[in-house]
CSV table of C-alpha atoms in Angstrom, one decimal:
chain,number,residue,atom,x,y,z
E,1086,MET,CA,36.5,-15.9,-12.2
E,1087,LEU,CA,35.5,-14.1,-15.3
E,1088,ARG,CA,37.7,-12.7,-18.1
E,1089,ARG,CA,36.8,-9.5,-20.0
E,1090,GLY,CA,39.4,-8.6,-22.5
E,1091,ASN,CA,42.7,-8.7,-20.8
E,1092,ASP,CA,41.2,-8.2,-17.4
E,1093,VAL,CA,40.4,-10.9,-14.9
E,1094,VAL,CA,37.4,-10.2,-12.7
E,1095,GLU,CA,37.0,-12.0,-9.4
E,1096,THR,CA,33.4,-13.1,-8.9
E,1097,SER,CA,33.4,-14.4,-5.4
E,1098,PHE,CA,31.0,-12.4,-3.2
E,1099,THR,CA,32.3,-10.9,0.0
E,1100,VAL,CA,31.0,-8.1,2.2
E,1101,LYS,CA,33.6,-5.6,3.5
E,1102,SER,CA,31.8,-3.3,5.9
E,1103,LYS,CA,33.2,0.1,6.5
E,1104,TYR,CA,30.9,0.6,9.6
E,1105,PRO,CA,31.8,0.3,13.3
E,1106,THR,CA,31.2,-3.2,14.8
E,1107,ILE,CA,28.2,-2.1,16.9
E,1108,ILE,CA,26.4,-0.8,13.8
E,1109,VAL,CA,27.1,-4.0,11.9
E,1110,TYR,CA,25.6,-6.0,14.9
E,1111,HIS,CA,22.4,-3.9,14.8
E,1112,LEU,CA,22.1,-4.4,11.0
E,1113,MET,CA,22.5,-8.1,11.4
E,1114,ILE,CA,19.7,-8.2,14.0
E,1115,CYS,CA,17.4,-6.2,11.6
E,1116,ARG,CA,18.2,-8.7,8.8
E,1117,VAL,CA,17.3,-11.6,11.0
E,1118,LEU,CA,14.0,-10.0,12.0
E,1119,LEU,CA,13.1,-9.4,8.4
E,1120,ILE,CA,13.9,-13.0,7.4
E,1121,LEU,CA,11.7,-14.3,10.2
E,1122,LEU,CA,8.9,-12.0,9.0
E,1123,ILE,CA,9.0,-13.2,5.3
E,1124,LEU,CA,9.6,-16.9,5.7
E,1125,PRO,CA,5.9,-17.6,6.4
E,1126,SER,CA,5.0,-16.1,3.1
E,1127,ALA,CA,7.9,-17.3,1.1
E,1128,SER,CA,5.7,-19.1,-1.4
E,1129,LEU,CA,4.8,-15.6,-2.7
E,1130,LEU,CA,8.4,-14.4,-3.1
E,1131,SER,CA,10.3,-14.0,-6.3
E,1132,TYR,CA,12.8,-11.7,-4.6
E,1133,GLY,CA,9.1,-4.5,-5.5
E,1134,GLN,CA,9.8,1.2,-5.6
E,1135,ALA,CA,10.2,2.0,-1.9
E,1136,VAL,CA,7.3,1.1,0.4
E,1137,GLU,CA,4.9,4.0,0.8
E,1138,ASN,CA,3.0,3.8,4.0
E,1139,MET,CA,1.9,7.4,4.7
E,1140,SER,CA,-0.7,8.0,1.9
E,1141,SER,CA,-4.2,9.2,3.0
E,1142,PHE,CA,-6.0,6.3,1.4
E,1143,ARG,CA,-4.2,4.0,3.9
E,1144,MET,CA,-5.2,6.0,7.0
E,1145,ILE,CA,-6.3,3.8,10.0
E,1146,ASP,CA,-8.9,5.0,12.4
E,1147,SER,CA,-6.9,4.3,15.6
E,1148,LYS,CA,-4.2,6.0,17.7
E,1149,ARG,CA,-2.3,2.7,18.1
E,1150,TYR,CA,-1.8,0.1,15.4
E,1151,ILE,CA,0.7,-2.2,13.8
E,1152,ARG,CA,0.8,-2.9,10.1
E,1153,PHE,CA,2.9,-5.1,7.8
E,1154,ASN,CA,3.4,-3.8,4.3
E,1155,TYR,CA,4.6,-6.3,1.6
E,1156,GLU,CA,5.3,-5.4,-2.0
E,1157,ASN,CA,6.5,-7.7,-4.8
E,1158,ASP,CA,6.4,-7.9,-8.6
E,1159,TYR,CA,5.2,-11.5,-8.2
E,1160,PHE,CA,1.7,-9.9,-8.1
E,1161,THR,CA,2.2,-8.7,-11.7
E,1162,ALA,CA,4.1,-11.8,-13.0
E,1163,THR,CA,7.4,-9.9,-13.4
E,1164,ASP,CA,10.7,-10.5,-11.7
E,1165,TYR,CA,13.1,-7.5,-12.1
E,1166,TYR,CA,13.8,-3.9,-11.1
E,1167,PHE,CA,12.0,-3.1,-7.8
E,1168,THR,CA,11.5,-6.8,-6.9
E,1169,GLN,CA,10.6,-6.7,-3.3
E,1170,GLY,CA,9.8,-4.2,-0.4
E,1171,MET,CA,8.8,-4.9,3.2
E,1172,ASN,CA,7.9,-2.5,6.0
E,1173,LEU,CA,6.8,-3.3,9.5
E,1174,GLU,CA,5.4,-0.2,11.2
E,1175,VAL,CA,4.0,0.6,14.7
E,1176,VAL,CA,2.0,3.8,15.5
E,1177,ALA,CA,1.5,4.9,19.1
E,1178,PRO,CA,1.5,8.3,21.0
E,1179,SER,CA,4.6,7.3,22.9
E,1180,TYR,CA,6.7,7.5,19.7
E,1181,SER,CA,6.4,11.3,19.9
E,1182,LYS,CA,9.1,11.0,22.6
E,1183,PHE,CA,11.4,9.0,20.3
E,1184,PRO,CA,14.6,11.1,20.0
E,1185,ILE,CA,14.7,11.6,16.3
E,1186,SER,CA,10.9,12.3,16.2
E,1187,LYS,CA,11.8,15.8,17.4
E,1188,ALA,CA,13.2,16.5,13.9
E,1189,LEU,CA,9.8,15.8,12.2
E,1190,PHE,CA,7.5,18.5,10.9
E,1191,THR,CA,4.2,18.7,12.8
E,1192,PRO,CA,2.0,21.8,12.5
E,1193,ARG,CA,1.1,23.1,15.9
E,1194,SER,CA,-2.6,23.4,15.1
E,1195,SER,CA,-2.9,19.8,14.1
E,1196,GLY,CA,-3.4,16.5,15.8
E,1197,SER,CA,-0.6,14.1,15.1
E,1198,GLN,CA,0.1,10.4,15.0
E,1199,TYR,CA,3.7,9.1,15.5
E,1200,GLY,CA,5.3,5.9,14.4
E,1201,ILE,CA,8.4,4.0,13.6
E,1202,SER,CA,9.1,1.4,11.0
E,1203,ILE,CA,11.8,-0.9,9.7
E,1204,GLU,CA,12.0,-1.3,5.9
E,1205,HIS,CA,13.9,-3.4,3.4
E,1206,ASN,CA,13.9,-2.9,-0.3
E,1207,GLY,CA,15.5,-5.0,-3.1
E,1208,TYR,CA,16.3,-4.2,-6.7
E,1209,THR,CA,17.7,-6.5,-9.4
E,1210,PRO,CA,18.3,-6.3,-13.2
E,1211,THR,CA,16.1,-8.2,-15.7
E,1212,SER,CA,18.0,-11.4,-15.0
E,1213,ILE,CA,19.6,-13.0,-11.9
E,1214,GLU,CA,21.1,-15.9,-14.0
E,1215,SER,CA,24.1,-14.0,-15.3
E,1216,ASN,CA,27.3,-13.8,-13.4
E,1217,THR,CA,28.5,-10.7,-15.3
E,1218,ILE,CA,27.5,-7.1,-15.3
E,1219,LEU,CA,24.5,-6.5,-17.5
E,1220,TYR,CA,25.4,-3.1,-18.9
E,1221,GLY,CA,22.4,-1.0,-19.8
E,1222,ASP,CA,20.3,-2.8,-17.2
E,1223,ARG,CA,19.4,-1.9,-13.6
E,1224,PRO,CA,22.1,-2.5,-11.0
E,1225,PHE,CA,21.6,-4.9,-8.1
E,1226,ALA,CA,20.8,-2.9,-4.9
E,1227,ALA,CA,19.4,-3.4,-1.4
E,1228,ALA,CA,18.6,-0.9,1.4
E,1229,LEU,CA,17.8,-1.5,5.0
E,1230,MET,CA,16.3,1.4,7.0
E,1231,LEU,CA,14.7,2.6,10.2
E,1232,LYS,CA,12.1,5.3,9.7
E,1233,THR,CA,10.4,7.5,12.2
E,1234,PHE,CA,7.3,9.4,10.9
E,1235,ALA,CA,4.5,11.7,11.8
E,1236,LEU,CA,1.0,12.0,10.4
E,1237,SER,CA,-0.8,15.3,11.1
E,1238,VAL,CA,-4.3,16.4,10.3
E,1239,ASP,CA,-6.2,19.7,10.2
E,1240,SER,CA,-9.9,18.9,10.0
E,1241,VAL,CA,-11.0,22.5,9.7
E,1242,ARG,CA,-8.9,23.2,6.6
E,1243,HIS,CA,-9.2,19.6,5.4
E,1244,ILE,CA,-5.4,19.3,5.2
E,1245,ARG,CA,-3.1,16.4,6.1
E,1246,THR,CA,0.7,16.7,6.4
E,1247,THR,CA,3.3,14.0,6.7
E,1248,SER,CA,6.9,13.9,7.5
E,1249,SER,CA,9.6,11.3,8.0
E,1250,LEU,CA,13.3,10.8,8.8
E,1251,THR,CA,14.9,7.7,7.5
E,1252,LEU,CA,18.3,6.3,8.6
E,1253,GLY,CA,20.0,3.2,7.3
E,1254,VAL,CA,22.4,1.7,4.8
E,1255,ILE,CA,22.4,0.8,1.1
E,1256,GLY,CA,24.7,-1.9,-0.1
E,1257,PRO,CA,25.9,-5.4,0.9
E,1258,ALA,CA,25.4,-4.6,4.6
E,1259,ALA,CA,21.6,-4.5,3.9
E,1260,GLY,CA,21.7,-8.2,3.2
E,1261,GLY,CA,19.9,-8.3,-0.1
E,1262,TYR,CA,22.0,-11.1,-1.6
E,1263,GLU,CA,21.8,-13.3,1.5
E,1264,MET,CA,18.0,-12.8,1.8
E,1265,GLN,CA,17.3,-13.6,-1.9
E,1266,LYS,CA,19.7,-16.6,-1.8
E,1267,ALA,CA,18.0,-18.0,1.3
E,1268,ILE,CA,14.5,-17.5,0.0
E,1269,HIS,CA,15.2,-19.0,-3.4
E,1270,SER,CA,17.0,-21.9,-1.8
E,1271,TRP,CA,14.0,-22.5,0.5
E,1272,ILE,CA,11.5,-22.5,-2.4
E,1273,LYS,CA,13.9,-24.3,-4.7
E,1274,GLY,CA,14.1,-21.3,-7.1
E,1275,GLN,CA,16.8,-19.9,-9.3
E,1276,GLU,CA,20.0,-19.3,-7.5
E,1277,PRO,CA,20.8,-15.6,-7.8
E,1278,PHE,CA,24.0,-14.5,-9.6
E,1279,GLY,CA,25.4,-11.1,-10.0
E,1280,TRP,CA,25.1,-9.6,-6.6
E,1281,GLN,CA,28.8,-9.1,-6.3
E,1282,TYR,CA,28.2,-6.1,-8.7
E,1283,GLN,CA,25.6,-4.4,-6.5
E,1284,ILE,CA,25.6,-0.8,-5.3
E,1285,GLN,CA,28.3,-0.7,-2.5
E,1286,ASN,CA,27.9,0.2,1.1
E,1287,ASP,CA,26.8,3.8,1.8
E,1288,VAL,CA,24.8,5.6,4.5
E,1289,VAL,CA,21.1,6.4,4.1
E,1290,VAL,CA,19.8,9.7,5.5
E,1291,ASN,CA,16.5,10.9,4.0
E,1292,TYR,CA,14.0,13.5,5.0
E,1293,GLU,CA,10.5,13.8,3.5
E,1294,VAL,CA,7.6,16.2,3.9
E,1295,GLY,CA,4.2,15.9,2.2
E,1296,LEU,CA,0.9,17.9,2.1
E,1297,GLU,CA,-2.5,16.7,0.9
E,1298,LYS,CA,-5.6,18.9,0.7
E,1299,ASN,CA,-9.2,18.1,-0.2
E,1300,ILE,CA,-10.4,19.5,-3.5
E,1301,LEU,CA,-13.8,17.9,-3.9
E,1302,SER,CA,-16.0,15.7,-1.7
E,1303,SER,CA,-19.5,14.2,-1.9
E,1304,GLY,CA,-20.7,13.2,1.5
E,1305,ASN,CA,-18.3,10.7,3.0
E,1306,ASN,CA,-18.3,8.3,0.0
E,1307,PHE,CA,-16.4,10.2,-2.7
E,1308,ILE,CA,-13.2,12.3,-2.1
E,1309,VAL,CA,-10.7,14.0,-4.5
E,1310,ASN,CA,-7.5,15.4,-3.0
E,1311,GLY,CA,-4.4,17.0,-4.4
E,1312,PHE,CA,-1.0,16.4,-2.9
E,1313,ALA,CA,2.7,17.2,-3.2
E,1314,SER,CA,5.8,15.9,-1.4
E,1315,ALA,CA,9.5,16.5,-1.4
E,1316,ARG,CA,12.2,14.0,-0.4
E,1317,VAL,CA,15.8,15.0,0.1
E,1318,GLY,CA,18.7,12.8,1.1
E,1319,THR,CA,21.4,10.2,0.3
E,1320,LEU,CA,19.0,7.5,-0.9
E,1321,ASN,CA,16.9,9.6,-3.3
E,1322,THR,CA,16.0,13.3,-3.9
E,1323,LYS,CA,12.7,14.0,-5.7
E,1324,ILE,CA,9.5,16.0,-5.8
E,1325,SER,CA,6.2,14.3,-6.4
E,1326,THR,CA,2.7,15.7,-7.1
E,1327,GLY,CA,-0.6,14.3,-8.2
E,1328,ALA,CA,-4.1,13.5,-7.1
E,1329,VAL,CA,-5.9,10.9,-4.9
E,1330,VAL,CA,-9.5,9.7,-5.7
E,1331,MET,CA,-11.3,7.6,-3.1
E,1332,LEU,CA,-14.8,6.0,-3.5
E,1333,GLY,CA,-16.7,3.9,-0.9
E,1334,ARG,CA,-17.6,3.7,2.7
E,1335,LEU,CA,-14.7,5.7,4.0
E,1336,ASN,CA,-13.5,5.0,7.5
E,1337,GLY,CA,-13.6,7.6,10.3
E,1338,ALA,CA,-10.0,8.7,10.0
E,1339,ILE,CA,-10.4,9.7,6.3
E,1340,ALA,CA,-13.9,11.1,6.6
E,1341,SER,CA,-13.1,13.3,9.6
E,1342,VAL,CA,-10.3,15.1,7.7
E,1343,PHE,CA,-11.5,15.3,4.1
E,1344,SER,CA,-15.3,15.1,4.2
E,1345,ARG,CA,-17.8,17.6,5.4
E,1346,GLU,CA,-19.9,14.9,7.0
E,1347,LYS,CA,-19.3,12.3,9.7
E,1348,ALA,CA,-18.3,8.8,8.8
E,1349,SER,CA,-21.1,6.3,8.1
E,1350,SER,CA,-22.0,4.0,10.9
E,1351,GLY,CA,-21.1,0.3,11.0
E,1352,LYS,CA,-17.9,-1.7,11.5
E,1353,LEU,CA,-17.4,-2.6,7.9
E,1354,LYS,CA,-15.7,0.0,5.8
E,1355,PHE,CA,-14.4,-0.3,2.2
E,1356,HIS,CA,-13.1,2.0,-0.4
E,1357,LEU,CA,-11.3,1.9,-3.8
E,1358,TYR,CA,-8.6,4.4,-4.7
E,1359,VAL,CA,-6.5,5.6,-7.6
E,1360,GLN,CA,-3.5,7.9,-7.3
E,1361,PRO,CA,-1.8,9.3,-10.4
E,1362,VAL,CA,1.7,10.7,-9.6
E,1363,VAL,CA,4.3,12.7,-11.4
E,1364,ASN,CA,7.8,12.3,-10.0
E,1365,VAL,CA,10.7,14.8,-10.7
E,1366,VAL,CA,13.8,12.9,-9.8
E,1367,ALA,CA,17.1,14.6,-9.1
E,1368,TYR,CA,19.0,11.6,-7.7
E,1369,ASP,CA,18.5,7.9,-7.0
E,1370,ALA,CA,21.2,5.9,-5.2
E,1371,THR,CA,19.7,2.6,-6.2
E,1372,LEU,CA,20.6,3.5,-9.8
E,1373,GLN,CA,23.5,6.0,-9.4
E,1374,GLY,CA,25.3,4.6,-6.3
E,1375,GLY,CA,25.8,6.3,-2.9
E,1376,LEU,CA,26.8,9.9,-2.4
E,1377,PHE,CA,29.9,9.0,-0.3
E,1378,ASN,CA,31.2,5.7,-1.8
E,1379,SER,CA,32.1,5.8,-5.4
E,1380,SER,CA,33.4,2.2,-5.5
E,1381,SER,CA,30.3,0.6,-7.0
E,1382,PRO,CA,31.3,-1.6,-10.0
E,1383,TYR,CA,28.3,-0.6,-12.0
E,1384,THR,CA,25.9,2.4,-11.9
E,1385,ILE,CA,23.6,4.3,-14.2
E,1386,SER,CA,24.9,7.8,-15.0
E,1387,SER,CA,22.8,10.9,-14.2
E,1388,GLY,CA,22.4,11.6,-17.9
E,1389,ASP,CA,20.8,8.2,-18.4
E,1390,VAL,CA,18.4,8.5,-15.4
E,1391,SER,CA,14.8,9.4,-16.3
E,1392,HIS,CA,14.4,12.6,-14.3
E,1393,VAL,CA,10.6,12.7,-14.8
E,1394,THR,CA,8.5,9.5,-14.3
E,1395,PHE,CA,4.8,8.8,-14.3
E,1396,GLN,CA,3.3,6.5,-11.8
E,1397,ALA,CA,-0.2,5.2,-10.9
E,1398,ASN,CA,-1.2,3.4,-7.7
E,1399,TYR,CA,-4.6,1.8,-7.4
E,1400,GLY,CA,-6.3,-0.7,-5.1
E,1401,GLY,CA,-8.8,-1.3,-2.4
E,1402,VAL,CA,-8.9,-1.1,1.4
E,1403,LEU,CA,-11.2,-3.2,3.7
E,1404,SER,CA,-11.6,-2.5,7.4
E,1405,PHE,CA,-13.6,-4.6,9.8
E,1406,GLY,CA,-13.4,-3.8,13.4
E,1407,SER,CA,-9.7,-3.7,14.3
E,1408,ILE,CA,-8.5,-5.4,11.1
E,1409,HIS,CA,-7.4,-3.5,8.1
E,1410,LEU,CA,-6.5,-5.1,4.7
E,1411,ASP,CA,-5.2,-3.4,1.6
E,1412,TYR,CA,-4.5,-4.9,-1.8
E,1413,PHE,CA,-3.0,-2.7,-4.5
E,1414,LYS,CA,-0.9,-2.5,-7.7
E,1415,THR,CA,1.5,0.1,-9.1
E,1416,ILE,CA,2.8,0.9,-12.5
E,1417,ILE,CA,5.6,3.3,-13.3
E,1418,SER,CA,7.3,4.5,-16.5
E,1419,LYS,CA,10.9,3.7,-17.2
E,1420,GLU,CA,13.3,5.0,-14.6
E,1421,PHE,CA,16.4,5.0,-16.8
E,1422,GLU,CA,17.0,5.5,-20.6
E,1423,SER,CA,17.4,1.9,-21.5
E,1424,GLY,CA,14.9,0.6,-19.0
E,1425,MET,CA,11.3,-0.5,-19.3
E,1426,TYR,CA,8.1,0.4,-17.5
E,1427,HIS,CA,7.5,-1.7,-14.4
E,1428,ARG,CA,4.6,-3.1,-12.4
E,1429,TRP,CA,4.3,-4.6,-9.0
E,1430,GLY,CA,1.6,-5.2,-6.4
E,1431,GLY,CA,1.3,-5.7,-2.7
E,1432,ILE,CA,-0.7,-6.3,0.4
E,1433,ARG,CA,-1.0,-4.6,3.8
E,1434,VAL,CA,-2.3,-6.1,7.0
E,1435,GLY,CA,-3.0,-3.8,9.9
E,1436,VAL,CA,-4.3,-4.4,13.4
E,1437,ASN,CA,-5.5,-1.9,16.0
E,1438,LEU,CA,-3.6,-2.1,19.3
């Protein structure tokens, strides 16, 4: 127990779910699957902004593929704020029949890919050694989500549209504390303290639509695109805009949409990319708490949230035959008044099915 003034604060950590039993069972299954996925790479973990898997520079030249996305600030020698993100996605034509895929935006004149993914994101303050609330710091938060998405292309107008519908939960039910504790115990790291003050259970329902159009291209080796996206929901609401620059031996999926020429021959494809982004943020539940549950013990007020942030994503993609590898880094300006800029990195491994 902790004493603050005349108040006694209970520090034991318990999860009191407000969800029906069947939903809790499904969340438990998702959490087990995620732990099984990350244990083989636990030596990389320190326990990374939400995983972005729909950008054009990550396009794969296949109608069917599976890809694992892993982000962590271990890659930039930091251990705070967005500290880890994981996403396992599967793309196949059959997912167009997935019930909630009917809600996705897919232009009729475009060819579309459909996919589903399970995603987990974890957020911490600058220290996990304190068993008290770190006022002025980022709140602990975790989110577990199921996302269905569509990727649509118009090769005539050199336009690509994306849309996604995300359903899930933010709060203790997402298992952020249990996951970090298990990993740190396994690697004999610092035992995490302070998760009892995390953002409390609330529902996640988010919808996102994005559009990207070619501005300049030189053969199929150099491409500049402009893009904009809008995201609305209970997890976050924001508008993003910026540019994408790609340089290299672009794969067929990218060249067929944004280049005026066919992709170069050969199985080996490689390109570098940089993506400067401006985000206009209206709401972020990982900072401000959920929309429907106001019982979170500590949140950042709207007045202290940075409603405009600047971000840069850069990295390289290598494709050889059916294997696709992506290594990248991200830097973002401070997301709340008393915060700091943050960096993280990640890897993606995809395989054609």
